[in-house]
């Protein structure tokens, strides 16, 4: 194990301990240190963004993750963008995730899609994705669908 891995492991441990004790501002300070030490480390970037979101800095969290394309970063980005009021960016990220992944494969995707729709029901009356058995799943505002056809396998 090299010095970078050792230092990050220590910092991640400190972050976890602070978060377990609900000391999120302290955890964020440790995450800042991890990010300064390893600015390109995907785990450090994601942890930092999650803690920014947890401490009420949704806009900063969205900026931290802007342009990343791994599914977990996109999920956190969409959540942060939604909380920061960047509705169209949140919708774009959420739509991309729904198009590329089974809903259950990304914990939180279903609730994120539902919150996205509730944020702007006039423009987004519902969402549709697939489950791990290739069945359609989703949610729609009452009266927003003219007809739903459920085939029998």
N, CA and C atoms as an extended XYZ file, in Angstrom:
459
Properties=species:S:1:pos:R:3:atomname:S:1:resname:S:1:resid:I:1 pbc="F F F"
N         0.852       -1.175        0.000 N   UNK     1
C         0.000        0.000        0.000 CA  UNK     1
C         0.900        1.241        0.000 C   UNK     1
N         0.619        2.168       -0.919 N   UNK     2
C         1.454        3.360       -0.989 CA  UNK     2
C         0.961        4.431       -0.014 C   UNK     2
N         1.708        5.511        0.086 N   UNK     3
C         1.412        6.565        1.064 CA  UNK     3
C         0.056        7.215        0.800 C   UNK     3
N        -0.298        7.396       -0.482 N   UNK     4
C        -1.593        7.999       -0.798 CA  UNK     4
C        -2.742        7.116       -0.308 C   UNK     4
N        -2.646        5.809       -0.585 N   UNK     5
C        -3.689        4.882       -0.144 CA  UNK     5
C        -3.793        4.853        1.372 C   UNK     5
N        -2.654        4.882        2.059 N   UNK     6
C        -2.646        4.862        3.516 CA  UNK     6
C        -3.298        6.122        4.083 C   UNK     6
N        -2.909        7.258        3.548 N   UNK     7
C        -3.476        8.511        4.051 CA  UNK     7
C        -4.979        8.589        3.768 C   UNK     7
N        -5.391        8.189        2.565 N   UNK     8
C        -6.820        8.194        2.248 CA  UNK     8
C        -7.591        7.240        3.146 C   UNK     8
N        -7.017        6.080        3.397 N   UNK     9
C        -7.689        5.116        4.285 CA  UNK     9
C        -7.906        5.721        5.673 C   UNK     9
N        -6.910        6.406        6.187 N   UNK    10
C        -7.034        7.063        7.497 CA  UNK    10
C        -8.114        8.146        7.440 C   UNK    10
N        -8.064        8.985        6.398 N   UNK    11
C        -9.059       10.053        6.272 CA  UNK    11
C       -10.470        9.497        6.101 C   UNK    11
N       -10.627        8.445        5.312 N   UNK    12
C       -11.949        7.841        5.135 CA  UNK    12
C       -12.450        7.274        6.463 C   UNK    12
N       -11.548        6.726        7.254 N   UNK    13
C       -11.930        6.234        8.583 CA  UNK    13
C       -12.398        7.369        9.486 C   UNK    13
N       -11.701        8.487        9.449 N   UNK    14
C       -12.101        9.656       10.246 CA  UNK    14
C       -13.452       10.209        9.778 C   UNK    14
N       -13.653       10.223        8.469 N   UNK    15
C       -14.934       10.676        7.912 CA  UNK    15
C       -16.056        9.766        8.404 C   UNK    15
N       -15.838        8.453        8.315 N   UNK    16
C       -16.862        7.491        8.734 CA  UNK    16
C       -17.184        7.643       10.216 C   UNK    16
N       -16.170        7.805       11.041 N   UNK    17
C       -16.385        7.954       12.478 CA  UNK    17
C       -17.177        9.229       12.777 C   UNK    17
N       -16.800       10.327       12.141 N   UNK    18
C       -17.520       11.590       12.364 CA  UNK    18
C       -18.964       11.477       11.886 C   UNK    18
N       -19.175       10.857       10.737 N   UNK    19
C       -20.537       10.702       10.215 CA  UNK    19
C       -21.367        9.789       11.114 C   UNK    19
N       -20.762        8.724       11.614 N   UNK    20
C       -21.475        7.827       12.533 CA  UNK    20
C       -21.930        8.562       13.782 C   UNK    20
N       -21.168        9.566       14.192 N   UNK    21
C       -21.507       10.365       15.376 CA  UNK    21
C       -22.345       11.592       15.013 C   UNK    21
N       -22.842       11.621       13.754 N   UNK    22
C       -23.682       12.723       13.266 CA  UNK    22
C       -22.957       14.068       13.287 C   UNK    22
N       -21.644       14.047       13.216 N   UNK    23
C       -20.835       15.264       13.182 CA  UNK    23
C       -20.467       15.557       11.726 C   UNK    23
N       -21.472       15.967       10.962 N   UNK    24
C       -21.290       16.125        9.523 CA  UNK    24
C       -20.367       17.293        9.143 C   UNK    24
N       -20.382       18.412        9.854 N   UNK    25
C       -19.392       19.453        9.514 CA  UNK    25
C       -17.946       18.974        9.708 C   UNK    25
N       -17.706       18.178       10.757 N   UNK    26
C       -16.371       17.621       10.970 CA  UNK    26
C       -16.034       16.619        9.866 C   UNK    26
N       -16.991       15.774        9.521 N   UNK    27
C       -16.773       14.813        8.439 CA  UNK    27
C       -16.451       15.544        7.139 C   UNK    27
N       -17.127       16.669        6.901 N   UNK    28
C       -16.868       17.459        5.691 CA  UNK    28
C       -15.448       18.029        5.706 C   UNK    28
N       -14.967       18.451        6.866 N   UNK    29
C       -13.585       18.951        6.941 CA  UNK    29
C       -12.585       17.845        6.590 C   UNK    29
N       -12.832       16.643        7.098 N   UNK    30
C       -11.954       15.523        6.744 CA  UNK    30
C       -12.063       15.202        5.252 C   UNK    30
N       -13.263       15.296        4.701 N   UNK    31
C       -13.447       15.046        3.264 CA  UNK    31
C       -12.729       16.112        2.436 C   UNK    31
N       -12.737       17.360        2.905 N   UNK    32
C       -11.969       18.415        2.237 CA  UNK    32
C       -10.488       18.043        2.196 C   UNK    32
N        -9.981       17.534        3.318 N   UNK    33
C        -8.575       17.122        3.375 CA  UNK    33
C        -8.303       15.988        2.390 C   UNK    33
N        -9.194       15.012        2.351 N   UNK    34
C        -9.019       13.887        1.421 CA  UNK    34
C        -9.016       14.387       -0.016 C   UNK    34
N        -9.888       15.327       -0.314 N   UNK    35
C        -9.980       15.850       -1.674 CA  UNK    35
C        -8.754       16.680       -2.048 C   UNK    35
N        -8.238       17.448       -1.104 N   UNK    36
C        -7.007       18.202       -1.377 CA  UNK    36
C        -5.832       17.260       -1.605 C   UNK    36
N        -5.808       16.169       -0.846 N   UNK    37
C        -4.727       15.202       -0.963 CA  UNK    37
C        -4.829       14.393       -2.259 C   UNK    37
N        -6.053       14.033       -2.646 N   UNK    38
C        -6.256       13.199       -3.845 CA  UNK    38
C        -7.426       13.771       -4.650 C   UNK    38
N        -7.209       14.896       -5.351 N   UNK    39
C        -8.312       15.600       -6.008 CA  UNK    39
C        -8.994       14.823       -7.135 C   UNK    39
N        -8.350       13.792       -7.663 N   UNK    40
C        -8.951       13.017       -8.747 CA  UNK    40
C        -9.505       11.673       -8.288 C   UNK    40
N        -9.442       11.403       -6.995 N   UNK    41
C        -9.924       10.127       -6.478 CA  UNK    41
C       -11.458       10.108       -6.503 C   UNK    41
N       -12.047        9.182       -7.255 N   UNK    42
C       -13.513        9.176       -7.396 CA  UNK    42
C       -14.253        8.990       -6.076 C   UNK    42
N       -13.698        8.187       -5.173 N   UNK    43
C       -14.344        7.986       -3.875 CA  UNK    43
C       -14.305        9.266       -3.056 C   UNK    43
N       -13.174        9.949       -3.058 N   UNK    44
C       -13.050       11.204       -2.307 CA  UNK    44
C       -14.016       12.252       -2.862 C   UNK    44
N       -14.141       12.317       -4.169 N   UNK    45
C       -15.048       13.278       -4.800 CA  UNK    45
C       -16.491       12.984       -4.401 C   UNK    45
N       -16.883       11.727       -4.461 N   UNK    46
C       -18.260       11.348       -4.148 CA  UNK    46
C       -18.581       11.564       -2.670 C   UNK    46
N       -17.672       11.177       -1.793 N   UNK    47
C       -17.893       11.394       -0.356 CA  UNK    47
C       -18.011       12.880       -0.062 C   UNK    47
N       -17.140       13.676       -0.645 N   UNK    48
C       -17.181       15.117       -0.430 CA  UNK    48
C       -18.530       15.680       -0.875 C   UNK    48
N       -18.982       15.272       -2.054 N   UNK    49
C       -20.272       15.762       -2.562 CA  UNK    49
C       -21.423       15.324       -1.670 C   UNK    49
N       -21.411       14.074       -1.215 N   UNK    50
C       -22.477       13.595       -0.329 CA  UNK    50
C       -22.516       14.402        0.965 C   UNK    50
N       -21.347       14.726        1.491 N   UNK    51
C       -21.305       15.505        2.736 CA  UNK    51
C       -21.715       16.957        2.501 C   UNK    51
N       -21.359       17.520        1.362 N   UNK    52
C       -21.859       18.858        1.032 CA  UNK    52
C       -23.379       18.847        0.998 C   UNK    52
N       -23.947       17.839        0.378 N   UNK    53
C       -25.402       17.707        0.307 CA  UNK    53
C       -25.988       17.550        1.701 C   UNK    53
N       -25.366       16.732        2.508 N   UNK    54
C       -25.848       16.469        3.873 CA  UNK    54
C       -25.802       17.724        4.744 C   UNK    54
N       -24.847       18.616        4.478 N   UNK    55
C       -24.715       19.840        5.283 CA  UNK    55
C       -25.443       21.022        4.660 C   UNK    55
N       -26.296       20.753        3.675 N   UNK    56
C       -27.138       21.802        3.113 CA  UNK    56
C       -26.516       22.597        1.982 C   UNK    56
N       -25.424       22.125        1.425 N   UNK    57
C       -24.754       22.833        0.342 CA  UNK    57
C       -24.997       22.116       -0.987 C   UNK    57
N       -26.280       22.059       -1.370 N   UNK    58
C       -26.671       21.304       -2.567 CA  UNK    58
C       -26.024       21.853       -3.834 C   UNK    58
N       -25.968       23.155       -3.974 N   UNK    59
C       -25.364       23.748       -5.163 CA  UNK    59
C       -23.894       23.387       -5.290 C   UNK    59
N       -23.178       23.430       -4.180 N   UNK    60
C       -21.757       23.064       -4.197 CA  UNK    60
C       -21.584       21.578       -4.503 C   UNK    60
N       -22.486       20.756       -3.981 N   UNK    61
C       -22.428       19.316       -4.263 CA  UNK    61
C       -22.645       19.058       -5.753 C   UNK    61
N       -23.615       19.740       -6.336 N   UNK    62
C       -23.879       19.580       -7.772 CA  UNK    62
C       -22.662       20.009       -8.582 C   UNK    62
N       -22.058       21.118       -8.220 N   UNK    63
C       -20.863       21.591       -8.937 CA  UNK    63
C       -19.715       20.593       -8.826 C   UNK    63
N       -19.560       19.989       -7.653 N   UNK    64
C       -18.481       19.023       -7.432 CA  UNK    64
C       -18.628       17.825       -8.386 C   UNK    64
N       -19.874       17.445       -8.686 N   UNK    65
C       -20.123       16.244       -9.492 CA  UNK    65
C       -20.428       16.536      -10.958 C   UNK    65
N       -20.552       17.796      -11.310 N   UNK    66
C       -20.892       18.152      -12.692 CA  UNK    66
C       -19.873       17.542      -13.660 C   UNK    66
N       -20.384       16.866      -14.688 N   UNK    67
C       -19.524       16.275      -15.700 CA  UNK    67
C       -19.091       14.841      -15.419 C   UNK    67
N       -19.326       14.347      -14.233 N   UNK    68
C       -18.980       12.949      -13.935 CA  UNK    68
C       -20.065       12.071      -14.540 C   UNK    68
N       -19.683       10.872      -14.968 N   UNK    69
C       -20.674       10.043      -15.648 CA  UNK    69
C       -20.862        8.650      -15.065 C   UNK    69
N       -20.255        8.365      -13.911 N   UNK    70
C       -20.518        7.075      -13.287 CA  UNK    70
C       -21.895        7.129      -12.622 C   UNK    70
N       -22.588        5.999      -12.529 N   UNK    71
C       -23.981        6.035      -12.073 CA  UNK    71
C       -24.175        6.603      -10.669 C   UNK    71
N       -23.305        6.276       -9.741 N   UNK    72
C       -23.493        6.786       -8.379 CA  UNK    72
C       -23.304        8.302       -8.327 C   UNK    72
N       -22.314        8.810       -9.042 N   UNK    73
C       -22.118       10.263       -9.096 CA  UNK    73
C       -23.304       10.954       -9.759 C   UNK    73
N       -23.826       10.361      -10.828 N   UNK    74
C       -24.995       10.942      -11.498 CA  UNK    74
C       -26.207       10.962      -10.577 C   UNK    74
N       -26.375        9.912       -9.778 N   UNK    75
C       -27.496        9.856       -8.843 CA  UNK    75
C       -27.384       10.959       -7.797 C   UNK    75
N       -26.212       11.118       -7.219 N   UNK    76
C       -26.006       12.174       -6.219 CA  UNK    76
C       -26.091       13.546       -6.879 C   UNK    76
N       -25.542       13.682       -8.092 N   UNK    77
C       -25.647       14.949       -8.819 CA  UNK    77
C       -27.109       15.328       -9.029 C   UNK    77
N       -27.918       14.367       -9.492 N   UNK    78
C       -29.339       14.652       -9.744 CA  UNK    78
C       -30.040       15.079       -8.465 C   UNK    78
N       -29.740       14.418       -7.358 N   UNK    79
C       -30.333       14.776       -6.071 CA  UNK    79
C       -29.908       16.189       -5.666 C   UNK    79
N       -28.609       16.475       -5.787 N   UNK    80
C       -28.096       17.798       -5.427 CA  UNK    80
C       -28.683       18.876       -6.334 C   UNK    80
N       -28.722       18.601       -7.629 N   UNK    81
C       -29.272       19.574       -8.578 CA  UNK    81
C       -30.745       19.858       -8.264 C   UNK    81
N       -31.487       18.824       -7.939 N   UNK    82
C       -32.900       18.999       -7.589 CA  UNK    82
C       -33.034       19.868       -6.342 C   UNK    82
N       -32.252       19.562       -5.319 N   UNK    83
C       -32.316       20.341       -4.078 CA  UNK    83
C       -31.856       21.780       -4.282 C   UNK    83
N       -30.945       21.995       -5.224 N   UNK    84
C       -30.448       23.341       -5.501 CA  UNK    84
C       -31.373       24.122       -6.432 C   UNK    84
N       -32.396       23.442       -6.961 N   UNK    85
C       -33.340       24.108       -7.848 CA  UNK    85
C       -32.961       24.054       -9.314 C   UNK    85
N       -31.981       23.241       -9.656 N   UNK    86
C       -31.584       23.069      -11.060 CA  UNK    86
C       -32.426       21.941      -11.657 C   UNK    86
N       -33.717       22.207      -11.811 N   UNK    87
C       -34.695       21.178      -12.169 CA  UNK    87
C       -34.352       20.498      -13.497 C   UNK    87
N       -34.011       21.270      -14.506 N   UNK    88
C       -33.732       20.667      -15.817 CA  UNK    88
C       -32.489       19.783      -15.792 C   UNK    88
N       -31.458       20.196      -15.064 N   UNK    89
C       -30.256       19.362      -14.957 CA  UNK    89
C       -30.542       18.092      -14.173 C   UNK    89
N       -31.350       18.217      -13.126 N   UNK    90
C       -31.732       17.037      -12.349 CA  UNK    90
C       -32.533       16.080      -13.222 C   UNK    90
N       -33.460       16.618      -14.002 N   UNK    91
C       -34.284       15.794      -14.879 CA  UNK    91
C       -33.426       15.075      -15.908 C   UNK    91
N       -32.490       15.780      -16.489 N   UNK    92
C       -31.620       15.190      -17.498 CA  UNK    92
C       -30.809       14.024      -16.922 C   UNK    92
N       -30.228       14.221      -15.755 N   UNK    93
C       -29.441       13.160      -15.121 CA  UNK    93
C       -30.327       11.980      -14.741 C   UNK    93
N       -31.483       12.262      -14.178 N   UNK    94
C       -32.408       11.203      -13.764 CA  UNK    94
C       -32.919       10.425      -14.979 C   UNK    94
N       -33.265       11.118      -16.036 N   UNK    95
C       -33.736       10.472      -17.260 CA  UNK    95
C       -32.661        9.550      -17.837 C   UNK    95
N       -31.430       10.016      -17.839 N   UNK    96
C       -30.329        9.191      -18.328 CA  UNK    96
C       -30.144        7.934      -17.498 C   UNK    96
N       -30.258        8.068      -16.181 N   UNK    97
C       -30.130        6.896      -15.311 CA  UNK    97
C       -31.270        5.908      -15.550 C   UNK    97
N       -32.498        6.424      -15.683 N   UNK    98
C       -33.650        5.553      -15.930 CA  UNK    98
C       -33.521        4.829      -17.269 C   UNK    98
N       -32.908        5.481      -18.241 N   UNK    99
C       -32.755        4.875      -19.563 CA  UNK    99
C       -31.661        3.803      -19.585 C   UNK    99
N       -30.659        3.932      -18.712 N   UNK   100
C       -29.503        3.029      -18.781 CA  UNK   100
C       -29.469        1.931      -17.729 C   UNK   100
N       -30.226        2.082      -16.633 N   UNK   101
C       -30.098        1.141      -15.521 CA  UNK   101
C       -31.463        0.669      -15.037 C   UNK   101
N       -31.501       -0.580      -14.563 N   UNK   102
C       -32.701       -1.072      -13.882 CA  UNK   102
C       -32.872       -0.255      -12.609 C   UNK   102
N       -34.098        0.093      -12.307 N   UNK   103
C       -34.382        0.988      -11.181 CA  UNK   103
C       -33.780        0.459       -9.883 C   UNK   103
N       -33.960       -0.823       -9.598 N   UNK   104
C       -33.478       -1.382       -8.336 CA  UNK   104
C       -31.951       -1.480       -8.265 C   UNK   104
N       -31.264       -1.360       -9.396 N   UNK   105
C       -29.806       -1.473       -9.378 CA  UNK   105
C       -29.131       -0.240       -8.793 C   UNK   105
N       -29.864        0.850       -8.689 N   UNK   106
C       -29.333        2.080       -8.092 CA  UNK   106
C       -30.230        2.495       -6.926 C   UNK   106
N       -29.839        2.128       -5.707 N   UNK   107
C       -30.664        2.498       -4.556 CA  UNK   107
C       -30.911        4.010       -4.523 C   UNK   107
N       -32.156        4.359       -4.413 N   UNK   108
C       -32.530        5.766       -4.364 CA  UNK   108
C       -33.030        6.321       -5.688 C   UNK   108
N       -32.850        5.588       -6.785 N   UNK   109
C       -33.278        6.103       -8.092 CA  UNK   109
C       -34.794        6.275       -8.153 C   UNK   109
N       -35.528        5.326       -7.654 N   UNK   110
C       -36.985        5.407       -7.672 CA  UNK   110
C       -37.485        6.628       -6.900 C   UNK   110
N       -36.979        6.822       -5.691 N   UNK   111
C       -37.431        7.972       -4.891 CA  UNK   111
C       -36.967        9.287       -5.508 C   UNK   111
N       -35.779        9.296       -6.106 N   UNK   112
C       -35.299       10.503       -6.784 CA  UNK   112
C       -36.211       10.859       -7.954 C   UNK   112
N       -36.569        9.863       -8.765 N   UNK   113
C       -37.448       10.107       -9.907 CA  UNK   113
C       -38.803       10.638       -9.429 C   UNK   113
N       -39.315       10.086       -8.349 N   UNK   114
C       -40.596       10.557       -7.804 CA  UNK   114
C       -40.487       11.991       -7.292 C   UNK   114
N       -39.412       12.297       -6.570 N   UNK   115
C       -39.221       13.673       -6.087 CA  UNK   115
C       -39.045       14.639       -7.246 C   UNK   115
N       -38.355       14.196       -8.297 N   UNK   116
C       -38.170       15.028       -9.489 CA  UNK   116
C       -39.529       15.399      -10.075 C   UNK   116
N       -40.393       14.423      -10.192 N   UNK   117
C       -41.721       14.681      -10.768 CA  UNK   117
C       -42.543       15.601       -9.866 C   UNK   117
N       -42.492       15.361       -8.559 N   UNK   118
C       -43.247       16.220       -7.631 CA  UNK   118
C       -42.755       17.667       -7.654 C   UNK   118
N       -41.499       17.865       -8.025 N   UNK   119
C       -40.948       19.224       -8.072 CA  UNK   119
C       -41.567       20.047       -9.195 C   UNK   119
N       -42.074       19.374      -10.228 N   UNK   120
C       -42.669       20.094      -11.359 CA  UNK   120
C       -43.698       19.183      -12.040 C   UNK   120
N       -44.826       18.956      -11.371 N   UNK   121
C       -45.843       18.023      -11.865 CA  UNK   121
C       -46.430       18.423      -13.209 C   UNK   121
N       -46.465       19.711      -13.503 N   UNK   122
C       -47.022       20.133      -14.792 CA  UNK   122
C       -46.146       19.664      -15.956 C   UNK   122
N       -44.847       19.730      -15.784 N   UNK   123
C       -43.933       19.313      -16.851 CA  UNK   123
C       -43.591       17.837      -16.787 C   UNK   123
N       -43.583       17.265      -15.576 N   UNK   124
C       -43.165       15.881      -15.391 CA  UNK   124
C       -44.211       15.143      -14.558 C   UNK   124
N       -45.283       14.676      -15.216 N   UNK   125
C       -46.375       14.047      -14.457 CA  UNK   125
C       -46.067       12.628      -13.990 C   UNK   125
N       -44.919       12.080      -14.333 N   UNK   126
C       -44.572       10.740      -13.894 CA  UNK   126
C       -43.245       10.290      -14.464 C   UNK   126
N       -42.880        9.082      -14.132 N   UNK   127
C       -41.647        8.510      -14.643 CA  UNK   127
C       -41.843        7.025      -14.922 C   UNK   127
N       -41.023        6.495      -15.820 N   UNK   128
C       -41.062        5.082      -16.171 CA  UNK   128
C       -39.630        4.583      -16.276 C   UNK   128
N       -39.414        3.392      -15.751 N   UNK   129
C       -38.128        2.721      -15.860 CA  UNK   129
C       -38.374        1.236      -16.026 C   UNK   129
N       -37.319        0.461      -15.949 N   UNK   130
C       -37.458       -0.991      -16.007 CA  UNK   130
C       -36.920       -1.592      -14.720 C   UNK   130
N       -37.463       -2.756      -14.361 N   UNK   131
C       -36.914       -3.456      -13.210 CA  UNK   131
C       -35.936       -4.523      -13.701 C   UNK   131
N       -35.410       -5.300      -12.797 N   UNK   132
C       -34.389       -6.281      -13.170 CA  UNK   132
C       -34.962       -7.451      -13.981 C   UNK   132
N       -36.291       -7.517      -14.098 N   UNK   133
C       -36.942       -8.548      -14.915 CA  UNK   133
C       -37.479       -7.964      -16.220 C   UNK   133
N       -37.013       -6.765      -16.562 N   UNK   134
C       -37.404       -6.046      -17.777 CA  UNK   134
C       -38.893       -5.704      -17.820 C   UNK   134
N       -39.481       -5.497      -16.660 N   UNK   135
C       -40.868       -5.031      -16.574 CA  UNK   135
C       -40.846       -3.525      -16.352 C   UNK   135
N       -41.854       -2.855      -16.878 N   UNK   136
C       -41.970       -1.419      -16.659 CA  UNK   136
C       -42.393       -1.148      -15.225 C   UNK   136
N       -41.761       -0.174      -14.625 N   UNK   137
C       -42.125        0.296      -13.288 CA  UNK   137
C       -42.151        1.813      -13.354 C   UNK   137
N       -42.795        2.433      -12.413 N   UNK   138
C       -42.803        3.882      -12.391 CA  UNK   138
C       -43.922        4.435      -11.555 C   UNK   138
N       -44.200        5.677      -11.812 N   UNK   139
C       -45.206        6.405      -11.054 CA  UNK   139
C       -45.783        7.472      -11.966 C   UNK   139
N       -47.087        7.679      -11.867 N   UNK   140
C       -47.730        8.706      -12.682 CA  UNK   140
C       -48.763        9.437      -11.847 C   UNK   140
N       -48.873       10.716      -12.095 N   UNK   141
C       -49.895       11.528      -11.450 CA  UNK   141
C       -51.257       11.016      -11.904 C   UNK   141
N       -52.213       10.971      -11.014 N   UNK   142
C       -53.555       10.501      -11.347 CA  UNK   142
C       -54.106       11.266      -12.540 C   UNK   142
N       -54.608       10.522      -13.524 N   UNK   143
C       -55.196       11.129      -14.702 CA  UNK   143
C       -54.212       11.519      -15.779 C   UNK   143
N       -52.926       11.223      -15.583 N   UNK   144
C       -51.943       11.654      -16.577 CA  UNK   144
C       -51.734       10.631      -17.690 C   UNK   144
N       -52.217        9.429      -17.501 N   UNK   145
C       -52.076        8.387      -18.513 CA  UNK   145
C       -53.444        8.027      -19.064 C   UNK   145
N       -53.565        8.020      -20.367 N   UNK   146
C       -54.837        7.673      -20.998 CA  UNK   146
C       -55.101        6.163      -20.866 C   UNK   146
N       -54.049        5.364      -21.005 N   UNK   147
C       -54.239        3.913      -20.953 CA  UNK   147
C       -52.921        3.256      -20.613 C   UNK   147
N       -52.968        2.264      -19.772 N   UNK   148
C       -51.797        1.459      -19.456 CA  UNK   148
C       -52.130        0.035      -19.836 C   UNK   148
N       -51.312       -0.560      -20.687 N   UNK   149
C       -51.530       -1.919      -21.152 CA  UNK   149
C       -50.514       -2.820      -20.474 C   UNK   149
N       -50.978       -3.746      -19.629 N   UNK   150
C       -50.076       -4.683      -18.961 CA  UNK   150
C       -50.192       -6.020      -19.658 C   UNK   150
N       -49.178       -6.367      -20.441 N   UNK   151
C       -49.162       -7.658      -21.132 CA  UNK   151
C       -48.983       -8.786      -20.140 C   UNK   151
N       -49.443       -9.931      -20.465 N   UNK   152
C       -49.323      -11.109      -19.601 CA  UNK   152
C       -48.232      -12.030      -20.126 C   UNK   152
N       -46.943      -11.645      -19.854 N   UNK   153
C       -45.734      -12.380      -20.128 CA  UNK   153
C       -45.683      -13.187      -21.310 C   UNK   153
